[in-house]
């Protein structure tokens, strides 16, 4: 089956995407019975292979790395394999460009503190009002260290346009920090164009790929960015984060490390001990996605980074196409119920978004909507989505914000329809 042939069809499950057999690989979906997980932007479920990998690590290899005994050597091998897997997943040139840690926020903080030490003549940082606060507040802190903040504003359509970035860039721009996809509105950002503009003025581009991670191919070389962060728990793995950076940039970055740690990536970015079992889980999540790629392509499993990369690319291309079906179904359902949708909503622009939609129902508080959904066994979220500035931009009170439905490749149009029935009832009073 050619994943490129999967085109969005609204109104029913896609015949060429194996959603039911994928759902069967997620024990939590089975265990939860009829409960619908429509809050995946806050964290996704994990397939059995991920649990097995975490368990196996704790059972067989729960020791510190760097020892001379076999169990410790196995931990080093697991970490090396996980690095190679993550590098393949995002098409990094070298596995040493991947650092493991606690979460995305702590990596953004770490890089921003390092950048603060290198401000000098280039002292301007560009941030956006679409981003998760983790990729805004961290950079705003640099104002205390001599940094000057400039804002790349979202337009009325809920998107960042690179035409608006162009005039902000100049010989003083040190770095642009932006998301690859909005965790609130679902809009995808043209990061490649942003990188080209940033580079043309001698600046760097830092990308927050946390929200985009489970929805499409990430290719750091095609994006041409300089740094990128992701969180495992959004991509079907346990809680952990990883940072990618261009090797020469990571090598120059001043970071905290003990004297005996060489000033080289990835060790210079990994102070302390990270959670090895969760890193084992991250590698298994990539195995799961690669397996999906092979299921779709019919290719055989071949060892090596090239096949992991190809298989994941196949999987994520198909996921993206299937999720467009979900986006269309969700947008139609919400429009039929008179919802005010924030961000990209025209059907012909569905390729510019992931299936994460923020909306409000006229005259009904967001909390009331999420509570009614919860009572019907559907998990969605209300509030500011960690984007308080975005809520203000949308003219919404930060305390109540909006309702968010965030779908994943294991969701179905039937689940969207169930939510539709709840919203209809709410509107009927
Ligand atoms: C777009 C985006 N960026 C950053 C974060 C923060 O990630 P973490 O929880 O790994 O620090 C999130 C979390 O929801 C997110 O959605």
Short mmCIF file of C-alpha atoms and ligand atoms in Angstrom, two decimals:
data_model
loop_
_atom_site.label_atom_id
_atom_site.label_comp_id
_atom_site.label_asym_id
_atom_site.label_seq_id
_atom_site.Cartn_x
_atom_site.Cartn_y
_atom_site.Cartn_z
CA UNK A 1 0.00 0.00 0.00
CA UNK A 2 1.35 3.41 -0.90
CA UNK A 3 0.82 5.83 2.00
CA UNK A 4 0.99 8.69 -0.47
CA UNK A 5 -2.30 7.41 -1.86
CA UNK A 6 -4.11 8.02 1.42
CA UNK A 7 -6.17 11.13 0.84
CA UNK A 8 -8.52 12.69 3.36
CA UNK A 9 -12.10 11.44 3.34
CA UNK A 10 -14.48 13.00 5.80
CA UNK A 11 -17.41 11.37 7.49
CA UNK A 12 -16.12 7.81 7.95
CA UNK A 13 -13.02 5.94 9.00
CA UNK A 14 -10.40 5.73 6.35
CA UNK A 15 -10.46 2.37 4.62
CA UNK A 16 -6.71 2.24 3.98
CA UNK A 17 -5.43 3.13 7.45
CA UNK A 18 -5.33 0.16 9.85
CA UNK A 19 -6.74 2.04 12.82
CA UNK A 20 -8.40 -0.96 14.46
CA UNK A 21 -5.28 -3.11 14.41
CA UNK A 22 -3.27 -0.18 15.74
CA UNK A 23 -5.77 0.42 18.55
CA UNK A 24 -5.36 -3.23 19.51
CA UNK A 25 -1.69 -2.51 20.23
CA UNK A 26 -2.59 0.05 22.93
CA UNK A 27 -3.68 -1.82 26.09
CA UNK A 28 -4.93 1.39 27.72
CA UNK A 29 -7.54 1.81 24.99
CA UNK A 30 -8.85 -1.69 25.67
CA UNK A 31 -8.74 -1.25 29.44
CA UNK A 32 -10.64 2.04 29.30
CA UNK A 33 -13.56 0.35 27.53
CA UNK A 34 -15.72 2.92 25.82
CA UNK A 35 -13.81 5.92 27.21
CA UNK A 36 -12.60 8.12 24.33
CA UNK A 37 -9.13 9.66 24.64
CA UNK A 38 -9.53 12.97 22.84
CA UNK A 39 -6.98 14.88 24.94
CA UNK A 40 -3.84 13.54 23.31
CA UNK A 41 -2.08 16.90 23.11
CA UNK A 42 -1.66 16.61 26.86
CA UNK A 43 -0.09 13.17 26.49
CA UNK A 44 -0.68 10.08 24.35
CA UNK A 45 -1.23 6.44 25.28
CA UNK A 46 1.58 3.93 24.79
CA UNK A 47 1.60 0.68 22.81
CA UNK A 48 2.38 -2.68 24.46
CA UNK A 49 5.91 -2.74 22.99
CA UNK A 50 6.73 0.43 24.90
CA UNK A 51 5.54 -1.04 28.19
CA UNK A 52 7.46 -4.23 27.49
CA UNK A 53 10.61 -2.25 26.82
CA UNK A 54 10.30 -0.18 30.02
CA UNK A 55 9.61 -3.34 32.04
CA UNK A 56 12.47 -5.23 30.46
CA UNK A 57 14.85 -2.44 31.30
CA UNK A 58 13.73 -2.36 34.93
CA UNK A 59 13.78 -6.13 35.21
CA UNK A 60 17.00 -6.93 33.41
CA UNK A 61 19.10 -3.76 33.20
CA UNK A 62 18.27 -1.49 36.11
CA UNK A 63 21.83 -0.44 36.89
CA UNK A 64 23.98 2.63 36.22
CA UNK A 65 25.66 2.85 32.84
CA UNK A 66 29.43 3.01 32.42
CA UNK A 67 30.33 -0.11 34.40
CA UNK A 68 32.46 -2.97 33.13
CA UNK A 69 29.93 -5.71 33.94
CA UNK A 70 27.57 -7.04 31.28
CA UNK A 71 24.35 -5.58 32.67
CA UNK A 72 25.84 -2.09 32.74
CA UNK A 73 27.34 -2.51 29.28
CA UNK A 74 23.82 -3.42 28.10
CA UNK A 75 22.53 -0.09 29.45
CA UNK A 76 25.16 1.76 27.42
CA UNK A 77 24.14 -0.23 24.36
CA UNK A 78 20.44 0.53 24.95
CA UNK A 79 21.16 4.27 25.21
CA UNK A 80 23.31 4.21 22.07
CA UNK A 81 20.55 2.38 20.19
CA UNK A 82 17.90 4.80 21.46
CA UNK A 83 20.02 7.75 20.33
CA UNK A 84 20.44 6.22 16.89
CA UNK A 85 16.70 5.53 16.72
CA UNK A 86 15.72 9.09 17.68
CA UNK A 87 18.32 10.44 15.23
CA UNK A 88 16.76 8.31 12.48
CA UNK A 89 13.24 9.36 13.49
CA UNK A 90 14.05 13.04 12.96
CA UNK A 91 16.68 12.50 10.25
CA UNK A 92 19.56 13.92 12.28
CA UNK A 93 23.02 13.55 10.74
CA UNK A 94 24.66 12.14 13.88
CA UNK A 95 23.33 10.40 16.97
CA UNK A 96 25.56 12.56 19.22
CA UNK A 97 23.28 15.43 18.23
CA UNK A 98 20.52 13.85 20.36
CA UNK A 99 20.48 14.61 24.10
CA UNK A 100 18.10 12.88 26.52
CA UNK A 101 16.53 14.55 29.53
CA UNK A 102 13.48 15.18 31.65
CA UNK A 103 11.16 17.05 29.27
CA UNK A 104 11.05 19.69 26.56
CA UNK A 105 10.73 22.66 28.91
CA UNK A 106 13.96 21.88 30.75
CA UNK A 107 15.81 21.62 27.43
CA UNK A 108 14.40 24.93 26.20
CA UNK A 109 15.50 26.46 29.49
CA UNK A 110 18.95 24.93 29.18
CA UNK A 111 19.51 26.18 25.64
CA UNK A 112 18.08 29.61 26.46
CA UNK A 113 20.45 30.01 29.42
CA UNK A 114 23.35 29.03 27.21
CA UNK A 115 22.26 31.45 24.49
CA UNK A 116 22.02 34.18 27.15
CA UNK A 117 25.74 33.81 27.70
CA UNK A 118 26.44 34.47 24.03
CA UNK A 119 24.23 37.49 23.36
CA UNK A 120 26.87 40.21 22.74
CA UNK A 121 26.03 42.24 19.59
CA UNK A 122 23.27 39.86 18.59
CA UNK A 123 20.97 40.44 21.52
CA UNK A 124 17.51 40.10 19.97
CA UNK A 125 15.34 37.02 20.43
CA UNK A 126 12.15 36.58 18.41
CA UNK A 127 9.27 34.70 20.05
CA UNK A 128 5.65 34.21 18.98
CA UNK A 129 2.24 34.67 20.55
CA UNK A 130 1.10 31.31 19.15
CA UNK A 131 3.60 29.21 21.09
CA UNK A 132 3.21 27.13 24.24
CA UNK A 133 4.44 29.21 27.18
CA UNK A 134 7.40 26.83 27.58
CA UNK A 135 8.86 28.28 24.38
CA UNK A 136 8.03 31.87 25.32
CA UNK A 137 8.59 32.42 29.05
CA UNK A 138 11.98 30.69 28.90
CA UNK A 139 13.17 33.20 26.29
CA UNK A 140 11.54 36.18 28.02
CA UNK A 141 13.81 35.44 30.99
CA UNK A 142 16.70 36.57 28.81
CA UNK A 143 15.52 40.17 29.16
CA UNK A 144 17.07 40.04 32.64
CA UNK A 145 20.37 39.08 31.03
CA UNK A 146 20.51 41.79 28.38
CA UNK A 147 18.31 40.17 25.75
CA UNK A 148 15.73 42.14 23.76
CA UNK A 149 12.50 40.40 22.86
CA UNK A 150 10.67 40.92 19.59
CA UNK A 151 7.30 39.38 18.83
CA UNK A 152 6.34 37.46 15.71
CA UNK A 153 2.56 37.85 15.84
CA UNK A 154 0.01 35.28 14.76
CA UNK A 155 -2.47 36.49 12.12
CA UNK A 156 -6.25 36.34 12.32
CA UNK A 157 -6.23 32.94 10.59
CA UNK A 158 -4.44 31.40 13.60
CA UNK A 159 -1.16 30.99 11.69
CA UNK A 160 2.31 32.45 11.79
CA UNK A 161 3.23 33.90 8.39
CA UNK A 162 6.89 34.20 7.49
CA UNK A 163 6.17 37.54 5.77
CA UNK A 164 5.65 38.89 9.29
CA UNK A 165 8.96 37.45 10.47
CA UNK A 166 11.01 39.07 7.70
CA UNK A 167 10.86 42.69 8.99
CA UNK A 168 11.76 41.58 12.53
CA UNK A 169 15.09 40.08 11.50
CA UNK A 170 18.24 42.16 11.43
CA UNK A 171 21.94 42.08 12.25
CA UNK A 172 21.11 41.98 15.97
CA UNK A 173 18.85 38.91 15.83
CA UNK A 174 20.42 36.06 17.75
CA UNK A 175 17.63 33.50 17.54
CA UNK A 176 14.03 32.86 16.49
CA UNK A 177 12.05 30.49 18.73
CA UNK A 178 8.85 29.04 17.27
CA UNK A 179 6.71 25.99 17.27
CA UNK A 180 6.27 23.48 14.45
CA UNK A 181 2.58 23.10 15.31
CA UNK A 182 0.38 24.90 17.81
CA UNK A 183 -0.70 22.76 20.77
CA UNK A 184 -3.83 24.93 21.02
CA UNK A 185 -4.97 25.73 17.47
CA UNK A 186 -3.23 22.94 15.59
CA UNK A 187 -1.75 25.26 12.95
CA UNK A 188 1.47 24.06 11.33
CA UNK A 189 4.25 26.62 10.97
CA UNK A 190 6.38 26.90 7.82
CA UNK A 191 9.56 26.35 9.78
CA UNK A 192 11.71 25.77 6.72
CA UNK A 193 10.97 29.26 5.37
CA UNK A 194 11.50 30.72 8.85
CA UNK A 195 14.90 28.98 9.03
CA UNK A 196 15.93 30.32 5.65
CA UNK A 197 14.99 33.87 6.65
CA UNK A 198 16.68 33.55 10.03
CA UNK A 199 19.87 32.19 8.49
CA UNK A 200 19.93 34.91 5.83
CA UNK A 201 20.26 37.43 8.63
CA UNK A 202 22.79 35.34 10.57
CA UNK A 203 20.34 34.17 13.25
CA UNK A 204 19.48 30.66 14.48
CA UNK A 205 16.11 28.92 14.62
CA UNK A 206 14.94 26.97 17.68
CA UNK A 207 11.95 24.71 16.99
CA UNK A 208 9.47 23.32 19.50
CA UNK A 209 8.30 20.08 17.86
CA UNK A 210 6.51 18.78 20.96
CA UNK A 211 3.04 19.10 19.52
CA UNK A 212 3.89 18.17 15.94
CA UNK A 213 5.82 15.03 16.97
CA UNK A 214 2.95 12.48 16.81
CA UNK A 215 1.36 13.99 13.70
CA UNK A 216 3.85 13.94 10.84
CA UNK A 217 7.39 13.45 9.58
CA UNK A 218 10.04 15.49 11.38
CA UNK A 219 13.13 15.98 9.24
CA UNK A 220 15.57 18.39 10.84
CA UNK A 221 17.67 18.53 7.69
CA UNK A 222 14.70 19.40 5.48
CA UNK A 223 13.46 21.92 8.06
CA UNK A 224 16.98 23.39 8.12
CA UNK A 225 16.51 24.44 11.76
CA UNK A 226 19.30 24.69 14.34
CA UNK A 227 17.72 23.22 17.48
CA UNK A 228 14.59 21.13 18.02
CA UNK A 229 12.92 19.72 21.14
CA UNK A 230 10.37 16.94 21.54
CA UNK A 231 8.65 15.13 24.41
CA UNK A 232 8.39 11.35 24.52
CA UNK A 233 5.02 11.34 26.23
CA UNK A 234 3.38 12.98 23.23
CA UNK A 235 4.85 10.41 20.83
CA UNK A 236 3.56 7.20 22.43
CA UNK A 237 6.52 6.90 24.82
CA UNK A 238 6.84 7.57 28.58
CA UNK A 239 7.76 10.91 30.14
CA UNK A 240 11.12 12.10 28.84
CA UNK A 241 12.37 14.77 26.48
CA UNK A 242 15.01 14.99 23.81
CA UNK A 243 16.91 17.83 22.24
CA UNK A 244 18.50 17.87 18.81
CA UNK A 245 20.97 20.53 17.76
CA UNK A 246 23.47 20.97 14.96
CA UNK A 247 26.67 19.38 16.21
CA UNK A 248 28.83 22.46 15.73
CA UNK A 249 26.32 24.62 17.62
CA UNK A 250 25.96 22.16 20.51
CA UNK A 251 29.75 21.91 20.67
CA UNK A 252 30.01 25.71 21.15
CA UNK A 253 27.09 26.05 23.58
CA UNK A 254 28.20 26.89 27.12
CA UNK A 255 26.41 24.43 29.45
CA UNK A 256 26.74 23.36 33.04
CA UNK A 257 28.68 20.12 33.45
CA UNK A 258 30.99 18.66 36.02
CA UNK A 259 34.69 19.12 35.20
CA UNK A 260 35.16 15.45 34.37
CA UNK A 261 32.42 15.51 31.70
CA UNK A 262 33.94 16.33 28.28
CA UNK A 263 32.68 19.56 26.69
CA UNK A 264 31.05 17.62 23.87
CA UNK A 265 27.51 16.71 22.89
CA UNK A 266 25.55 14.86 24.02
CA UNK A 267 27.18 14.47 27.46
CA UNK A 268 27.55 18.24 28.01
CA UNK A 269 23.74 18.55 27.78
CA UNK A 270 22.90 15.60 30.03
CA UNK A 271 23.98 16.64 33.53
CA UNK A 272 22.97 14.00 36.07
CA UNK A 273 21.19 10.75 35.32
CA UNK A 274 18.20 10.71 33.02
CA UNK A 275 15.45 8.10 33.20
CA UNK A 276 16.93 5.16 31.35
CA UNK A 277 13.76 3.04 31.34
CA UNK A 278 11.87 5.86 29.67
CA UNK A 279 14.57 6.25 27.05
CA UNK A 280 14.19 2.50 26.40
CA UNK A 281 10.47 3.21 26.00
CA UNK A 282 11.16 6.03 23.53
CA UNK A 283 13.20 3.68 21.34
CA UNK A 284 10.35 1.17 21.47
CA UNK A 285 7.83 3.85 20.44
CA UNK A 286 9.98 4.44 17.36
CA UNK A 287 10.00 0.66 16.77
CA UNK A 288 6.20 0.78 16.94
CA UNK A 289 6.06 3.56 14.33
CA UNK A 290 8.63 1.82 12.13
CA UNK A 291 6.47 -1.32 12.40
CA UNK A 292 3.48 0.67 11.21
CA UNK A 293 5.56 1.90 8.28
CA UNK A 294 6.45 -1.67 7.34
CA UNK A 295 2.84 -2.79 7.75
CA UNK A 296 1.87 -0.14 5.19
CA UNK A 297 4.76 -0.60 2.77
CA UNK A 298 5.21 -4.35 2.99
CA UNK A 299 8.97 -3.82 3.44
CA UNK A 300 10.94 -6.32 5.54
CA UNK A 301 12.59 -5.28 8.82
CA UNK A 302 16.23 -4.48 8.07
CA UNK A 303 18.68 -3.45 10.80
CA UNK A 304 20.12 0.05 10.57
CA UNK A 305 19.22 3.70 10.79
CA UNK A 306 18.27 4.04 7.11
CA UNK A 307 15.42 1.56 7.37
CA UNK A 308 14.18 3.03 10.69
CA UNK A 309 14.12 6.43 9.00
CA UNK A 310 12.32 5.16 5.90
CA UNK A 311 9.81 3.08 7.87
CA UNK A 312 9.03 5.99 10.22
CA UNK A 313 8.68 8.32 7.26
CA UNK A 314 6.16 5.95 5.69
CA UNK A 315 4.27 5.66 8.98
CA UNK A 316 4.14 9.38 9.71
CA UNK A 317 3.12 10.22 6.13
CA UNK A 318 0.18 7.84 6.47
CA UNK A 319 -0.64 9.13 9.97
CA UNK A 320 -0.76 12.66 8.61
CA UNK A 321 -3.11 11.67 5.79
CA UNK A 322 -5.38 9.69 8.13
CA UNK A 323 -5.45 12.51 10.65
CA UNK A 324 -6.64 14.90 7.95
CA UNK A 325 -9.72 12.69 7.74
CA UNK A 326 -10.16 13.17 11.48
CA UNK A 327 -9.60 16.94 11.24
CA UNK A 328 -12.24 17.27 8.54
CA UNK A 329 -14.75 15.20 10.51
CA UNK A 330 -14.07 17.23 13.66
CA UNK A 331 -14.29 20.60 11.92
CA UNK A 332 -17.56 19.65 10.22
CA UNK A 333 -19.05 18.33 13.44
CA UNK A 334 -18.15 21.52 15.31
CA UNK A 335 -19.45 23.80 12.55
CA UNK A 336 -22.74 21.91 12.46
CA UNK A 337 -23.13 22.67 16.16
CA UNK A 338 -22.45 26.36 15.74
CA UNK A 339 -19.06 26.30 17.46
CA UNK A 340 -16.67 29.22 17.14
CA UNK A 341 -13.49 27.55 15.92
CA UNK A 342 -10.16 29.31 16.47
CA UNK A 343 -7.60 28.85 13.71
CA UNK A 344 -7.57 27.08 10.34
CA UNK A 345 -11.05 25.80 9.55
CA UNK A 346 -11.46 25.88 5.76
CA UNK A 347 -11.54 22.34 4.44
CA UNK A 348 -9.14 23.11 1.58
CA UNK A 349 -6.57 24.22 4.17
CA UNK A 350 -6.72 21.02 6.21
CA UNK A 351 -3.10 20.27 5.27
CA UNK A 352 -2.03 23.34 7.26
CA UNK A 353 -3.16 21.85 10.56
CA UNK A 354 -2.99 18.81 12.81
CA UNK A 355 -6.19 17.40 14.37
CA UNK A 356 -6.04 19.67 17.41
CA UNK A 357 -8.92 22.11 17.52
CA UNK A 358 -9.81 24.85 20.01
CA UNK A 359 -13.38 26.12 20.01
CA UNK A 360 -16.18 27.55 22.11
CA UNK A 361 -19.91 26.92 21.99
CA UNK A 362 -21.89 30.17 22.11
CA UNK A 363 -23.13 30.94 25.63
CA UNK A 364 -21.67 27.77 27.19
CA UNK A 365 -18.58 27.92 29.42
CA UNK A 366 -15.62 25.80 28.26
CA UNK A 367 -15.56 24.02 31.64
CA UNK A 368 -19.20 23.06 31.18
CA UNK A 369 -18.45 21.52 27.79
CA UNK A 370 -15.50 19.50 29.11
CA UNK A 371 -17.53 18.40 32.14
CA UNK A 372 -20.41 17.19 29.96
CA UNK A 373 -17.96 15.29 27.77
CA UNK A 374 -16.34 13.73 30.84
CA UNK A 375 -19.75 12.59 32.07
CA UNK A 376 -20.25 10.89 28.71
CA UNK A 377 -16.87 9.12 28.94
CA UNK A 378 -14.93 11.44 26.66
CA UNK A 379 -11.68 13.14 27.70
CA UNK A 380 -11.21 16.62 26.30
CA UNK A 381 -9.73 19.74 27.92
CA UNK A 382 -10.74 23.31 28.72
CA UNK A 383 -8.60 26.27 29.77
CA UNK A 384 -5.67 28.23 28.38
CA UNK A 385 -3.70 25.21 27.09
CA UNK A 386 -0.52 26.77 28.52
CA UNK A 387 -0.91 29.53 25.94
CA UNK A 388 -2.18 32.50 28.01
CA UNK A 389 -0.95 35.08 25.49
CA UNK A 390 -2.72 33.28 22.67
CA UNK A 391 -5.96 33.24 24.66
CA UNK A 392 -5.67 37.01 25.17
CA UNK A 393 -4.99 37.43 21.44
CA UNK A 394 -8.19 35.51 20.75
CA UNK A 395 -10.06 37.81 23.12
CA UNK A 396 -10.73 34.99 25.60
CA UNK A 397 -10.39 35.20 29.38
CA UNK A 398 -7.25 33.29 30.34
CA UNK A 399 -9.02 31.64 33.31
CA UNK A 400 -11.69 29.96 31.18
CA UNK A 401 -10.00 29.93 27.76
CA UNK A 402 -11.44 27.50 25.22
CA UNK A 403 -12.30 23.84 24.75
CA UNK A 404 -9.69 21.71 23.03
CA UNK A 405 -10.14 18.39 21.25
CA UNK A 406 -6.83 16.83 20.29
CA UNK A 407 -6.88 13.66 18.25
CA UNK A 408 -4.27 11.06 17.53
CA UNK A 409 -3.85 8.35 14.88
CA UNK A 410 -5.64 5.83 17.11
CA UNK A 411 -8.81 7.92 17.25
CA UNK A 412 -11.77 7.34 14.97
CA UNK A 413 -14.51 9.33 13.30
CA UNK A 414 -16.97 7.37 15.47
CA UNK A 415 -15.39 8.96 18.56
CA UNK A 416 -15.77 12.40 16.98
CA UNK A 417 -19.43 11.58 16.34
CA UNK A 418 -19.91 10.61 20.01
CA UNK A 419 -18.56 13.99 21.05
CA UNK A 420 -20.90 15.57 18.51
CA UNK A 421 -23.89 13.96 20.25
CA UNK A 422 -22.76 15.44 23.60
CA UNK A 423 -22.38 18.91 22.10
CA UNK A 424 -25.80 18.66 20.44
CA UNK A 425 -27.38 17.81 23.78
CA UNK A 426 -25.60 20.69 25.47
CA UNK A 427 -26.83 23.13 22.84
CA UNK A 428 -30.34 21.81 23.12
CA UNK A 429 -30.12 22.71 26.84
C1 LIG B 1 3.91 22.71 22.06
C2 LIG B 1 4.43 22.33 23.40
N1 LIG B 1 5.62 22.78 23.78
C3 LIG B 1 6.17 22.48 24.97
C4 LIG B 1 5.48 21.70 25.87
C5 LIG B 1 6.12 21.35 27.18
O1 LIG B 1 6.63 20.05 27.08
P1 LIG B 1 7.15 19.29 28.37
O2 LIG B 1 5.98 18.91 29.18
O3 LIG B 1 7.87 18.08 27.80
O4 LIG B 1 8.09 20.19 29.08
C6 LIG B 1 4.22 21.20 25.53
C7 LIG B 1 3.46 20.39 26.49
O5 LIG B 1 2.27 20.20 26.37
C8 LIG B 1 3.68 21.52 24.26
O6 LIG B 1 2.48 21.09 23.87
#
